[in-house]
Each structure stands twice: as C-alpha cells, then as structure tokens.
mmCIF file of C-alpha atoms and ligand atoms in Angstrom:
data_model
loop_
_atom_site.group_PDB
_atom_site.id
_atom_site.type_symbol
_atom_site.label_atom_id
_atom_site.label_comp_id
_atom_site.label_asym_id
_atom_site.label_seq_id
_atom_site.Cartn_x
_atom_site.Cartn_y
_atom_site.Cartn_z
ATOM 1 C CA MET A 1 -2.946 53.606 -44.670
ATOM 2 C CA GLN A 2 -4.242 54.168 -48.347
ATOM 3 C CA SER A 3 -2.063 54.279 -50.911
ATOM 4 C CA ARG A 4 -1.304 57.793 -52.859
ATOM 5 C CA PHE A 5 -2.746 56.502 -56.075
ATOM 6 C CA SER A 6 -3.153 53.565 -57.327
ATOM 7 C CA PHE A 7 -5.360 52.047 -60.616
ATOM 8 C CA ALA A 8 -6.546 48.593 -60.485
ATOM 9 C CA ILE A 9 -8.360 47.087 -63.558
ATOM 10 C CA SER A 10 -11.024 44.467 -62.772
ATOM 11 C CA ALA A 11 -11.943 43.609 -66.189
ATOM 12 C CA THR A 12 -11.669 44.891 -69.917
ATOM 13 C CA ASP A 13 -14.112 44.234 -72.843
ATOM 14 C CA GLY A 14 -12.647 45.032 -76.414
ATOM 15 C CA THR A 15 -10.408 48.086 -75.561
ATOM 16 C CA ALA A 16 -12.742 49.003 -72.694
ATOM 17 C CA ARG A 17 -11.933 48.696 -69.004
ATOM 18 C CA THR A 18 -13.572 48.814 -65.646
ATOM 19 C CA GLY A 19 -11.795 49.436 -62.534
ATOM 20 C CA THR A 20 -10.929 51.237 -59.495
ATOM 21 C CA ILE A 21 -8.464 54.539 -58.771
ATOM 22 C CA SER A 22 -7.689 54.280 -55.109
ATOM 23 C CA MET A 23 -6.601 57.781 -53.365
ATOM 24 C CA GLN A 24 -6.327 58.695 -49.505
ATOM 25 C CA ARG A 25 -9.889 60.686 -50.055
ATOM 26 C CA GLY A 26 -11.631 57.703 -51.347
ATOM 27 C CA GLU A 27 -12.048 55.585 -54.213
ATOM 28 C CA ILE A 28 -13.086 56.294 -57.995
ATOM 29 C CA ARG A 29 -14.853 53.547 -59.810
ATOM 30 C CA THR A 30 -14.121 53.665 -63.533
ATOM 31 C CA PRO A 31 -15.334 54.665 -65.824
ATOM 32 C CA ALA A 32 -16.092 57.599 -63.830
ATOM 33 C CA PHE A 33 -17.982 61.174 -64.534
ATOM 34 C CA MET A 34 -16.967 63.800 -62.665
ATOM 35 C CA PRO A 35 -19.813 66.841 -61.936
ATOM 36 C CA VAL A 36 -17.981 70.095 -62.721
ATOM 37 C CA GLY A 37 -17.722 72.352 -59.801
ATOM 38 C CA THR A 38 -16.486 75.157 -61.138
ATOM 39 C CA ALA A 39 -16.767 77.843 -58.406
ATOM 40 C CA ALA A 40 -16.540 75.798 -55.429
ATOM 41 C CA THR A 41 -19.965 74.396 -55.561
ATOM 42 C CA VAL A 42 -21.651 72.122 -58.186
ATOM 43 C CA LYS A 43 -24.230 74.355 -59.164
ATOM 44 C CA ALA A 44 -27.875 74.151 -57.215
ATOM 45 C CA MET A 45 -26.399 71.021 -55.684
ATOM 46 C CA LYS A 46 -25.363 70.462 -51.884
ATOM 47 C CA PRO A 47 -22.434 67.780 -51.541
ATOM 48 C CA ALA A 48 -24.127 65.151 -49.709
ATOM 49 C CA ASP A 49 -26.599 65.074 -52.885
ATOM 50 C CA VAL A 50 -23.856 65.165 -55.688
ATOM 51 C CA ARG A 51 -22.715 62.244 -53.589
ATOM 52 C CA GLY A 52 -25.829 60.770 -53.209
ATOM 53 C CA SER A 53 -25.860 60.889 -57.082
ATOM 54 C CA GLY A 54 -23.058 58.359 -57.281
ATOM 55 C CA ALA A 55 -20.281 60.755 -57.895
ATOM 56 C CA ASP A 56 -17.024 59.492 -56.254
ATOM 57 C CA ILE A 57 -15.100 62.862 -57.361
ATOM 58 C CA ILE A 58 -15.634 66.261 -58.600
ATOM 59 C CA LEU A 59 -13.966 68.823 -61.019
ATOM 60 C CA GLY A 60 -12.778 72.529 -59.511
ATOM 61 C CA ASN A 61 -11.928 75.063 -61.810
ATOM 62 C CA THR A 62 -8.637 76.763 -61.138
ATOM 63 C CA TYR A 63 -9.101 79.903 -63.454
ATOM 64 C CA HIS A 64 -12.513 80.663 -61.620
ATOM 65 C CA LEU A 65 -10.997 79.982 -57.850
ATOM 66 C CA MET A 66 -8.011 82.078 -58.449
ATOM 67 C CA LEU A 67 -9.823 85.148 -59.294
ATOM 68 C CA ARG A 68 -12.530 84.190 -56.572
ATOM 69 C CA PRO A 69 -12.263 83.876 -53.519
ATOM 70 C CA GLY A 70 -8.232 83.369 -54.548
ATOM 71 C CA ALA A 71 -6.076 80.102 -54.231
ATOM 72 C CA GLU A 72 -4.606 81.940 -51.295
ATOM 73 C CA ARG A 73 -7.599 82.727 -49.263
ATOM 74 C CA VAL A 74 -8.972 79.229 -49.886
ATOM 75 C CA ALA A 75 -5.591 77.815 -48.614
ATOM 76 C CA ARG A 76 -6.187 79.889 -45.439
ATOM 77 C CA LEU A 77 -9.843 78.495 -44.792
ATOM 78 C CA GLY A 78 -8.046 74.808 -44.699
ATOM 79 C CA GLY A 79 -8.087 73.987 -48.211
ATOM 80 C CA LEU A 80 -11.312 73.673 -51.151
ATOM 81 C CA HIS A 81 -12.680 69.916 -49.549
ATOM 82 C CA ALA A 82 -12.975 71.762 -45.875
ATOM 83 C CA PHE A 83 -14.290 75.250 -47.527
ATOM 84 C CA MET A 84 -16.986 73.369 -49.525
ATOM 85 C CA GLY A 85 -17.823 70.545 -47.656
ATOM 86 C CA TRP A 86 -16.787 67.716 -50.143
ATOM 87 C CA ASP A 87 -14.453 64.985 -48.575
ATOM 88 C CA ARG A 88 -13.939 63.083 -51.507
ATOM 89 C CA PRO A 89 -11.627 63.691 -54.076
ATOM 90 C CA ILE A 90 -11.456 66.929 -56.055
ATOM 91 C CA LEU A 91 -9.606 67.234 -59.815
ATOM 92 C CA THR A 92 -8.631 70.271 -60.707
ATOM 93 C CA ASP A 93 -7.819 71.597 -64.101
ATOM 94 C CA SER A 94 -5.082 73.965 -64.973
ATOM 95 C CA GLY A 95 -6.845 77.072 -65.670
ATOM 96 C CA GLY A 96 -5.247 76.729 -69.275
ATOM 97 C CA TYR A 97 -8.252 76.149 -71.090
ATOM 98 C CA GLN A 98 -10.779 78.599 -69.275
ATOM 99 C CA VAL A 99 -7.782 81.746 -69.530
ATOM 100 C CA MET A 100 -8.336 81.278 -73.476
ATOM 101 C CA SER A 101 -11.448 80.752 -73.574
ATOM 102 C CA LEU A 102 -13.014 83.601 -70.552
ATOM 103 C CA SER A 103 -10.276 85.853 -69.996
ATOM 104 C CA GLU A 104 -9.395 89.271 -71.426
ATOM 105 C CA LEU A 105 -6.407 90.479 -73.359
ATOM 106 C CA ARG A 106 -4.179 87.922 -73.134
ATOM 107 C CA LYS A 107 -0.673 87.609 -73.961
ATOM 108 C CA MET A 108 1.043 84.098 -74.463
ATOM 109 C CA SER A 109 4.499 83.864 -74.656
ATOM 110 C CA GLU A 110 7.090 80.639 -73.720
ATOM 111 C CA GLU A 111 7.021 81.864 -69.772
ATOM 112 C CA GLY A 112 2.866 81.180 -69.638
ATOM 113 C CA VAL A 113 -0.052 83.387 -70.044
ATOM 114 C CA SER A 114 -0.782 87.130 -69.138
ATOM 115 C CA PHE A 115 -4.068 88.035 -68.585
ATOM 116 C CA LYS A 116 -7.178 90.229 -67.259
ATOM 117 C CA SER A 117 -9.686 89.079 -65.360
ATOM 118 C CA HIS A 118 -12.986 88.543 -66.723
ATOM 119 C CA LEU A 119 -14.452 89.688 -63.390
ATOM 120 C CA ASP A 120 -13.038 93.051 -62.640
ATOM 121 C CA GLY A 121 -10.220 93.310 -65.000
ATOM 122 C CA SER A 122 -7.317 92.933 -62.790
ATOM 123 C CA ALA A 123 -3.820 91.601 -64.208
ATOM 124 C CA HIS A 124 -3.100 88.041 -63.712
ATOM 125 C CA MET A 125 -0.329 85.189 -64.587
ATOM 126 C CA LEU A 126 -0.790 81.867 -65.166
ATOM 127 C CA THR A 127 2.349 79.801 -65.845
ATOM 128 C CA PRO A 128 2.987 75.648 -65.052
ATOM 129 C CA GLU A 129 4.490 76.886 -61.840
ATOM 130 C CA ARG A 130 2.212 79.106 -60.730
ATOM 131 C CA SER A 131 -0.644 76.455 -61.754
ATOM 132 C CA MET A 132 0.912 73.970 -60.011
ATOM 133 C CA GLU A 133 0.975 76.138 -56.685
ATOM 134 C CA ILE A 134 -2.771 77.142 -57.313
ATOM 135 C CA GLN A 135 -3.438 73.731 -57.489
ATOM 136 C CA ARG A 136 -1.789 72.900 -54.013
ATOM 137 C CA LEU A 137 -3.368 75.901 -52.158
ATOM 138 C CA LEU A 138 -6.771 74.440 -53.334
ATOM 139 C CA GLY A 139 -6.047 71.221 -52.103
ATOM 140 C CA SER A 140 -6.427 69.465 -55.010
ATOM 141 C CA ASP A 141 -6.496 65.278 -55.024
ATOM 142 C CA ILE A 142 -5.502 65.062 -59.135
ATOM 143 C CA VAL A 143 -3.724 67.818 -60.120
ATOM 144 C CA MET A 144 -3.762 68.666 -64.114
ATOM 145 C CA ALA A 145 -0.503 69.920 -65.904
ATOM 146 C CA PHE A 146 -0.809 73.297 -67.398
ATOM 147 C CA ASP A 147 -1.215 73.098 -71.069
ATOM 148 C CA GLU A 148 -1.941 75.109 -74.169
ATOM 149 C CA CYS A 149 -5.279 73.945 -75.644
ATOM 150 C CA THR A 150 -4.583 74.033 -79.453
ATOM 151 C CA SER A 151 -7.346 75.756 -81.143
ATOM 152 C CA PHE A 152 -9.801 73.881 -83.538
ATOM 153 C CA PRO A 153 -9.165 73.639 -86.440
ATOM 154 C CA ALA A 154 -5.342 74.043 -86.648
ATOM 155 C CA THR A 155 -3.112 73.578 -89.328
ATOM 156 C CA ARG A 156 -0.457 71.030 -89.058
ATOM 157 C CA ASP A 157 2.447 73.191 -88.300
ATOM 158 C CA ALA A 158 0.424 75.297 -85.576
ATOM 159 C CA ALA A 159 -0.562 72.018 -84.100
ATOM 160 C CA ALA A 160 3.132 70.915 -83.546
ATOM 161 C CA SER A 161 4.268 74.048 -82.213
ATOM 162 C CA SER A 162 1.359 74.092 -79.711
ATOM 163 C CA MET A 163 1.936 70.689 -78.905
ATOM 164 C CA GLU A 164 5.791 71.133 -78.553
ATOM 165 C CA ARG A 165 5.028 73.950 -76.225
ATOM 166 C CA SER A 166 2.564 71.638 -73.967
ATOM 167 C CA MET A 167 5.246 69.181 -73.506
ATOM 168 C CA ARG A 168 7.715 71.689 -72.277
ATOM 169 C CA TRP A 169 4.906 73.060 -69.845
ATOM 170 C CA ALA A 170 4.292 69.495 -69.048
ATOM 171 C CA LYS A 171 7.732 68.913 -67.620
ATOM 172 C CA ARG A 172 7.879 72.311 -65.954
ATOM 173 C CA SER A 173 4.572 71.277 -64.503
ATOM 174 C CA ARG A 174 6.113 68.013 -63.075
ATOM 175 C CA ASP A 175 8.925 69.561 -61.453
ATOM 176 C CA GLY A 176 6.662 72.059 -59.770
ATOM 177 C CA PHE A 177 4.298 69.479 -58.603
ATOM 178 C CA ASP A 178 7.317 67.102 -57.164
ATOM 179 C CA ALA A 179 8.533 70.360 -55.522
ATOM 180 C CA GLY A 180 5.570 70.896 -53.534
ATOM 181 C CA GLY A 181 6.372 68.810 -50.707
ATOM 182 C CA GLU A 182 3.877 67.188 -48.367
ATOM 183 C CA HIS A 183 0.956 67.727 -51.073
ATOM 184 C CA ALA A 184 3.238 65.975 -53.768
ATOM 185 C CA SER A 185 2.985 63.024 -51.460
ATOM 186 C CA VAL A 186 -0.869 62.761 -50.943
ATOM 187 C CA SER A 187 -2.048 63.670 -54.692
ATOM 188 C CA ALA A 188 -1.156 62.512 -58.304
ATOM 189 C CA LEU A 189 -0.253 64.593 -61.642
ATOM 190 C CA PHE A 190 -1.648 63.600 -64.533
ATOM 191 C CA GLY A 191 -0.420 64.856 -68.255
ATOM 192 C CA ILE A 192 -2.499 65.990 -70.965
ATOM 193 C CA GLN A 193 -2.031 64.624 -74.672
ATOM 194 C CA GLN A 194 -2.034 67.273 -77.264
ATOM 195 C CA GLY A 195 -1.538 66.809 -81.470
ATOM 196 C CA SER A 196 -4.941 67.918 -82.277
ATOM 197 C CA MET A 197 -6.253 65.544 -85.023
ATOM 198 C CA GLU A 198 -2.932 64.180 -86.387
ATOM 199 C CA ALA A 199 -2.248 60.844 -85.203
ATOM 200 C CA ASP A 200 1.394 61.207 -85.592
ATOM 201 C CA LEU A 201 1.534 64.077 -83.697
ATOM 202 C CA ARG A 202 -0.402 62.729 -80.602
ATOM 203 C CA ARG A 203 2.318 59.844 -80.516
ATOM 204 C CA ILE A 204 4.767 61.997 -80.279
ATOM 205 C CA SER A 205 3.174 63.804 -77.526
ATOM 206 C CA ALA A 206 2.183 60.622 -75.716
ATOM 207 C CA ASP A 207 6.051 59.257 -75.884
ATOM 208 C CA LYS A 208 7.069 62.610 -74.217
ATOM 209 C CA LEU A 209 4.607 62.477 -71.706
ATOM 210 C CA ILE A 210 5.095 58.777 -70.736
ATOM 211 C CA GLU A 211 8.807 59.639 -70.723
ATOM 212 C CA ILE A 212 8.435 62.787 -68.054
ATOM 213 C CA GLY A 213 5.899 60.269 -66.346
ATOM 214 C CA PHE A 214 2.527 60.733 -64.898
ATOM 215 C CA ASP A 215 -0.150 59.116 -62.542
ATOM 216 C CA GLY A 216 -2.655 59.354 -65.560
ATOM 217 C CA TYR A 217 -3.193 60.691 -68.758
ATOM 218 C CA ALA A 218 -5.551 63.202 -70.462
ATOM 219 C CA VAL A 219 -6.352 63.434 -74.008
ATOM 220 C CA GLY A 220 -6.463 67.154 -74.631
ATOM 221 C CA GLY A 221 -7.872 69.163 -77.642
ATOM 222 C CA LEU A 222 -10.824 67.604 -78.046
ATOM 223 C CA ALA A 223 -14.506 68.827 -77.472
ATOM 224 C CA VAL A 224 -13.511 72.049 -78.988
ATOM 225 C CA GLY A 225 -16.347 71.752 -81.916
ATOM 226 C CA GLU A 226 -14.719 69.294 -83.928
ATOM 227 C CA GLY A 227 -17.754 67.005 -83.514
ATOM 228 C CA GLN A 228 -18.421 63.351 -82.755
ATOM 229 C CA GLU A 229 -17.556 61.906 -86.042
ATOM 230 C CA ALA A 230 -13.780 63.479 -85.714
ATOM 231 C CA MET A 231 -13.419 62.783 -82.231
ATOM 232 C CA PHE A 232 -14.117 59.579 -82.400
ATOM 233 C CA ALA A 233 -11.818 58.715 -85.194
ATOM 234 C CA CYS A 234 -9.110 60.824 -82.909
ATOM 235 C CA LEU A 235 -10.192 58.107 -79.838
ATOM 236 C CA ASP A 236 -9.642 55.450 -82.168
ATOM 237 C CA HIS A 237 -5.687 55.802 -81.902
ATOM 238 C CA ALA A 238 -5.185 58.321 -79.151
ATOM 239 C CA PRO A 239 -5.634 56.024 -75.828
ATOM 240 C CA SER A 240 -3.981 53.263 -77.314
ATOM 241 C CA GLN A 241 -0.772 55.691 -77.158
ATOM 242 C CA LEU A 242 -1.035 56.118 -73.728
ATOM 243 C CA PRO A 243 -0.006 53.566 -71.055
ATOM 244 C CA GLU A 244 -2.550 50.620 -70.828
ATOM 245 C CA ASP A 245 -1.991 50.523 -66.643
ATOM 246 C CA ARG A 246 -2.916 54.309 -66.134
ATOM 247 C CA PRO A 247 -6.155 56.028 -66.217
ATOM 248 C CA ARG A 248 -7.036 57.895 -69.634
ATOM 249 C CA TYR A 249 -9.288 61.082 -69.199
ATOM 250 C CA LEU A 250 -11.249 62.743 -71.733
ATOM 251 C CA MET A 251 -11.747 66.161 -70.686
ATOM 252 C CA GLY A 252 -14.678 68.249 -71.386
ATOM 253 C CA VAL A 253 -16.780 65.442 -72.659
ATOM 254 C CA GLY A 254 -19.730 65.232 -73.148
ATOM 255 C CA LYS A 255 -22.783 64.005 -73.986
ATOM 256 C CA PRO A 256 -24.345 60.867 -73.180
ATOM 257 C CA ASP A 257 -23.980 59.060 -76.421
ATOM 258 C CA ASP A 258 -20.419 60.667 -76.792
ATOM 259 C CA ILE A 259 -19.752 59.008 -73.291
ATOM 260 C CA VAL A 260 -20.638 55.635 -74.522
ATOM 261 C CA GLY A 261 -18.604 55.935 -77.371
ATOM 262 C CA ALA A 262 -15.425 56.971 -75.423
ATOM 263 C CA VAL A 263 -16.035 54.339 -73.124
ATOM 264 C CA GLU A 264 -15.799 51.773 -75.875
ATOM 265 C CA ARG A 265 -12.494 53.262 -77.186
ATOM 266 C CA GLY A 266 -10.800 53.026 -73.694
ATOM 267 C CA ILE A 267 -11.593 56.201 -71.952
ATOM 268 C CA ASP A 268 -11.785 56.003 -68.418
ATOM 269 C CA MET A 269 -12.671 59.418 -66.978
ATOM 270 C CA PHE A 270 -15.034 62.274 -67.924
ATOM 271 C CA ASP A 271 -16.002 65.716 -66.995
ATOM 272 C CA CYS A 272 -18.570 68.131 -68.446
ATOM 273 C CA VAL A 273 -20.949 71.122 -67.369
ATOM 274 C CA LEU A 274 -23.801 69.868 -69.720
ATOM 275 C CA PRO A 275 -25.939 67.937 -66.848
ATOM 276 C CA THR A 276 -25.611 70.508 -64.320
ATOM 277 C CA ARG A 277 -25.822 73.622 -67.230
ATOM 278 C CA SER A 278 -28.434 72.358 -68.831
ATOM 279 C CA GLY A 279 -30.273 71.211 -66.086
ATOM 280 C CA ARG A 280 -30.624 74.822 -65.126
ATOM 281 C CA THR A 281 -31.963 75.619 -68.600
ATOM 282 C CA GLY A 282 -34.811 73.193 -68.460
ATOM 283 C CA GLN A 283 -33.015 70.101 -70.480
ATOM 284 C CA ALA A 284 -33.005 66.856 -68.765
ATOM 285 C CA PHE A 285 -31.678 63.605 -70.425
ATOM 286 C CA THR A 286 -33.692 60.720 -70.641
ATOM 287 C CA ALA A 287 -33.074 57.012 -71.635
ATOM 288 C CA HIS A 288 -34.823 58.037 -74.698
ATOM 289 C CA GLY A 289 -32.712 61.314 -75.204
ATOM 290 C CA PRO A 290 -32.963 64.496 -74.215
ATOM 291 C CA ILE A 291 -36.326 66.672 -73.499
ATOM 292 C CA ASN A 292 -36.674 70.015 -72.963
ATOM 293 C CA ILE A 293 -39.075 70.760 -70.018
ATOM 294 C CA ARG A 294 -39.996 74.330 -70.993
ATOM 295 C CA ASN A 295 -42.183 72.356 -73.868
ATOM 296 C CA ALA A 296 -45.839 73.243 -73.540
ATOM 297 C CA LYS A 297 -46.740 69.471 -74.280
ATOM 298 C CA PHE A 298 -45.124 69.116 -70.822
ATOM 299 C CA GLY A 299 -47.763 71.543 -69.237
ATOM 300 C CA GLU A 300 -50.383 68.648 -67.940
ATOM 301 C CA ASP A 301 -47.701 65.617 -68.250
ATOM 302 C CA LYS A 302 -48.552 63.650 -64.633
ATOM 303 C CA GLY A 303 -45.707 61.079 -65.452
ATOM 304 C CA PRO A 304 -41.697 61.673 -64.319
ATOM 305 C CA LEU A 305 -38.883 63.217 -66.023
ATOM 306 C CA ASP A 306 -37.653 59.576 -67.021
ATOM 307 C CA GLY A 307 -39.680 56.439 -66.410
ATOM 308 C CA SER A 308 -36.751 54.560 -66.034
ATOM 309 C CA CYS A 309 -34.833 56.691 -63.585
ATOM 310 C CA GLY A 310 -34.540 55.531 -59.893
ATOM 311 C CA CYS A 311 -33.515 59.343 -58.513
ATOM 312 C CA PRO A 312 -35.363 61.145 -55.576
ATOM 313 C CA VAL A 313 -36.913 63.715 -58.180
ATOM 314 C CA CYS A 314 -38.525 60.989 -60.665
ATOM 315 C CA ALA A 315 -39.733 59.067 -57.276
ATOM 316 C CA THR A 316 -41.430 62.559 -56.214
ATOM 317 C CA TRP A 317 -42.090 65.029 -59.047
ATOM 318 C CA THR A 318 -44.089 65.549 -62.237
ATOM 319 C CA ARG A 319 -43.022 66.830 -65.582
ATOM 320 C CA ALA A 320 -45.926 68.879 -65.176
ATOM 321 C CA TYR A 321 -45.060 70.587 -61.886
ATOM 322 C CA LEU A 322 -40.751 70.478 -63.048
ATOM 323 C CA HIS A 323 -42.433 72.523 -66.194
ATOM 324 C CA HIS A 324 -44.244 74.855 -64.045
ATOM 325 C CA LEU A 325 -40.900 75.694 -61.796
ATOM 326 C CA ILE A 326 -38.889 76.111 -65.085
ATOM 327 C CA ARG A 327 -41.298 78.476 -66.897
ATOM 328 C CA SER A 328 -41.701 80.484 -63.531
ATOM 329 C CA GLY A 329 -37.679 80.827 -63.010
ATOM 330 C CA GLU A 330 -37.927 78.869 -59.631
ATOM 331 C CA ILE A 331 -34.793 78.090 -57.967
ATOM 332 C CA LEU A 332 -36.134 74.558 -57.160
ATOM 333 C CA GLY A 333 -36.519 73.906 -60.458
ATOM 334 C CA ALA A 334 -32.995 74.348 -61.063
ATOM 335 C CA MET A 335 -32.119 72.054 -58.359
ATOM 336 C CA LEU A 336 -34.155 69.271 -59.328
ATOM 337 C CA MET A 337 -33.434 69.445 -62.926
ATOM 338 C CA THR A 338 -29.573 69.347 -61.833
ATOM 339 C CA GLU A 339 -30.404 66.456 -59.398
ATOM 340 C CA HIS A 340 -32.155 64.398 -62.108
ATOM 341 C CA ASN A 341 -29.404 65.065 -64.786
ATOM 342 C CA LEU A 342 -26.538 63.965 -62.322
ATOM 343 C CA TYR A 343 -28.270 60.817 -61.173
ATOM 344 C CA PHE A 344 -28.746 60.115 -65.404
ATOM 345 C CA TYR A 345 -25.176 60.433 -65.899
ATOM 346 C CA GLN A 346 -24.259 58.272 -62.832
ATOM 347 C CA ALA A 347 -26.711 56.046 -63.540
ATOM 348 C CA LEU A 348 -25.224 55.539 -67.174
ATOM 349 C CA MET A 349 -21.628 55.297 -65.822
ATOM 350 C CA ALA A 350 -22.543 52.148 -63.415
ATOM 351 C CA ALA A 351 -24.326 50.426 -66.376
ATOM 352 C CA LEU A 352 -21.442 50.790 -68.405
ATOM 353 C CA ARG A 353 -19.089 49.356 -65.270
ATOM 354 C CA ALA A 354 -21.145 46.499 -64.921
ATOM 355 C CA ALA A 355 -21.662 45.870 -68.937
ATOM 356 C CA ILE A 356 -17.972 45.599 -69.330
ATOM 357 C CA GLY A 357 -17.647 43.540 -66.143
ATOM 358 C CA GLU A 358 -19.912 41.178 -67.410
ATOM 359 C CA GLY A 359 -18.342 41.720 -70.877
ATOM 360 C CA ARG A 360 -21.811 42.795 -72.994
ATOM 361 C CA LEU A 361 -20.735 46.130 -73.624
ATOM 362 C CA THR A 362 -21.220 46.118 -77.389
ATOM 363 C CA ALA A 363 -24.537 45.025 -76.915
ATOM 364 C CA PHE A 364 -25.517 47.520 -74.168
ATOM 365 C CA ALA A 365 -24.039 50.335 -76.158
ATOM 366 C CA ASP A 366 -26.134 48.935 -79.090
ATOM 367 C CA THR A 367 -29.171 49.190 -77.387
ATOM 368 C CA PHE A 368 -28.237 52.468 -75.616
ATOM 369 C CA ARG A 369 -27.808 54.170 -78.843
ATOM 370 C CA LYS A 370 -31.100 52.777 -80.647
ATOM 371 C CA ARG A 371 -33.135 54.031 -77.508
ATOM 372 C CA TYR A 372 -31.487 57.556 -76.933
ATOM 373 C CA ARG A 373 -31.608 58.877 -80.255
ATOM 374 C CA ALA A 374 -35.477 57.735 -80.686
ATOM 375 C CA GLU A 375 -37.784 60.681 -80.098
ATOM 376 C CA ALA A 376 -38.596 61.118 -76.243
HETATM 377 ZN ZN1 ZN B 401 -34.652 60.939 -62.417
#
C-alpha cells in the first residue's frame, strides 16, 4: 500500500530541488504547479483536461466551499474528489486568507475569525479547529494549517504579534488535524511560516513550526503586493530556514518568472489563479511573454497562441479565432484560453524539473527570462 506521505528528492541544482511526493491518491512531481479549483471546479476545465495538461494535484478553497455548497453537504455526497470527479490529490487552503480578503464584517479574536458571508450575509466562524474539520469533511489530501495572513506592509510589532498568533493557531491546527481519526491516517498537514519581511521573525516562526512538526511547510505572507524584488529578497533566506527534507510551498505564486525565480531559491510547490483567471479575460502566456488576444493586431493572425506550445489548442486553432471568441464573449474562448494557459504552466514546471535533474537550471532560467521578457 502506498505510504500516507513521503517526499523523495531525486536531484538538486544549487538550492533548487526536484523530486516526488507520494500519497495514496497519487504522486506529485516537484516543482509542482497546482491549478486553483475554487468552487469544486477548475473554471472552464473538465478534470480530465486538467490532468491532460500535466497537473498532478489541484487546490480547493475552504472559504468558498464552506459557504456553498457547504462542507457537510460535500461530505454527504462522498467528499470533494467524488463530487467534482477528480481522483488525484487535492490540497485545500485553510480559509484564513480568503476570509480576510472576501468576507464582510470580520471580527478577529484569539479564538478565530467571525464573519458574514459575501454571498448571503449569513454569519460564520472560522477557527483552527473548524478549519481542520471542514478540510476533513471535504476529504482533502493536503490540509493547510489555519493562520493569520499578516497584512502588508506591517510594522515590526504587528508582524511579530501576528506571527505569534499564527504559531499558536498552528499548534491548534496540528491537534485538530490529529484528532481527525481515519482522515489523519491518509492525509498530510502543512504548517505556514509567517513573519512578513523580517528574517529573524521568519526564523522564529520556522523553529516553532518544526517543533510542532508538519509534513510540509509553506512560506506564507508573500504575493500580497510586495513586488517581485521584495519577494525574492525574502526567498533568499526563508526556504533555508525550513527543513531540507520536506516540501516547501509558496502560496499564491505566481507569474511564470516569479515561479522560475522561486524554484531557483528552493521552492517545490505553487498555486495561482493567474493561468485560469487571465485566460478567461483574454490573456495568454507564451514563451515570449503574455499577450492580450483581444488586441486588434490578432484579428487576422493565422498562427497559434504560442508556436512552441504542444497543447491541443495551439495544435488546432488560430490566434484570429481565439481573438474572435474572446471578443464575442463566447464560452469556448474561455475554455480554450484556460486550457492553453494551464498547459503553458505545466510545460514550464516539466522544463524546470528536467533542468534541475540535468544540472542546467541557471542556463535554463536565464534563457527563459531573456525570451519571456522580450516583446511577444
Ligand atoms: Zn498552447
């Protein structure tokens, strides 16, 4: 029988690593990109096509699913995998970030966060214990600890007290997860490092998380508007404070060049709405940088979205056709743009894994950046 959770690093190149996470529902090749399936769907994509793009794991959102259709209902319907028709690993976030960014009338306390739903105004409470219970009801494979996402920018005192509360909540998350019976024996729990841009606070946070003990560790509190330069400055030290033999997950990142730079700095897992969300609005990612397919110059362009892409969309349809679909608000436009973008991201991850495996990551990254930042 497959182990509950293991992480094997097959090669390193500088501080970058490539390897495999093994879980009961399948293997996750790292560095990995997780498409975001907010409301039990990767928007505009059928699960088989998500898998076809190369994804080993997807992300589900606790905040959205607890409000609609409700975690208890998903559990009665057999769990999130059966409900949405995806049988491979699912990572769920804790709901902490989205409760702060989406809900109304929030009230924070040591106990947790009480809030009103952005959908119907109904009252709810999220605590570390309730977040663990919801993620268990969903049947999550990788559960995230419930934390407080420190606002940015934060004063040093605010960053310190927010991090300390997150560490108390990390312990409560660990205890809540471990009390989950059967689910705890087949799934994994990740802790989340906080501490804003302060290296010493991140060190304290990492040490506390290691003392509690987790299967993997996320670098939290980034991709909150600090910009790439500040994010990379933080990633120059934060990953090395986390255990070498456990996966490191950078939450909510990012643009293709963010991912390349973070992989160079030792990150193993990513998630972001960018390929799906921007696909629906007409942005396509290409080896030569993003393009906006709505632009008039694509109206009679007979070429594919990206000449170097091997996806089914680029094999079949022209930029001119996609330009027409998106401009006309056709549903197929959103579907095809999303599919191409997810393929682009997964092809990038595969290329990063190969480059690390062959010890040529620096050359690959330099070539990628040079091409990506040139005009499409
Ligand atoms: Zn393509």
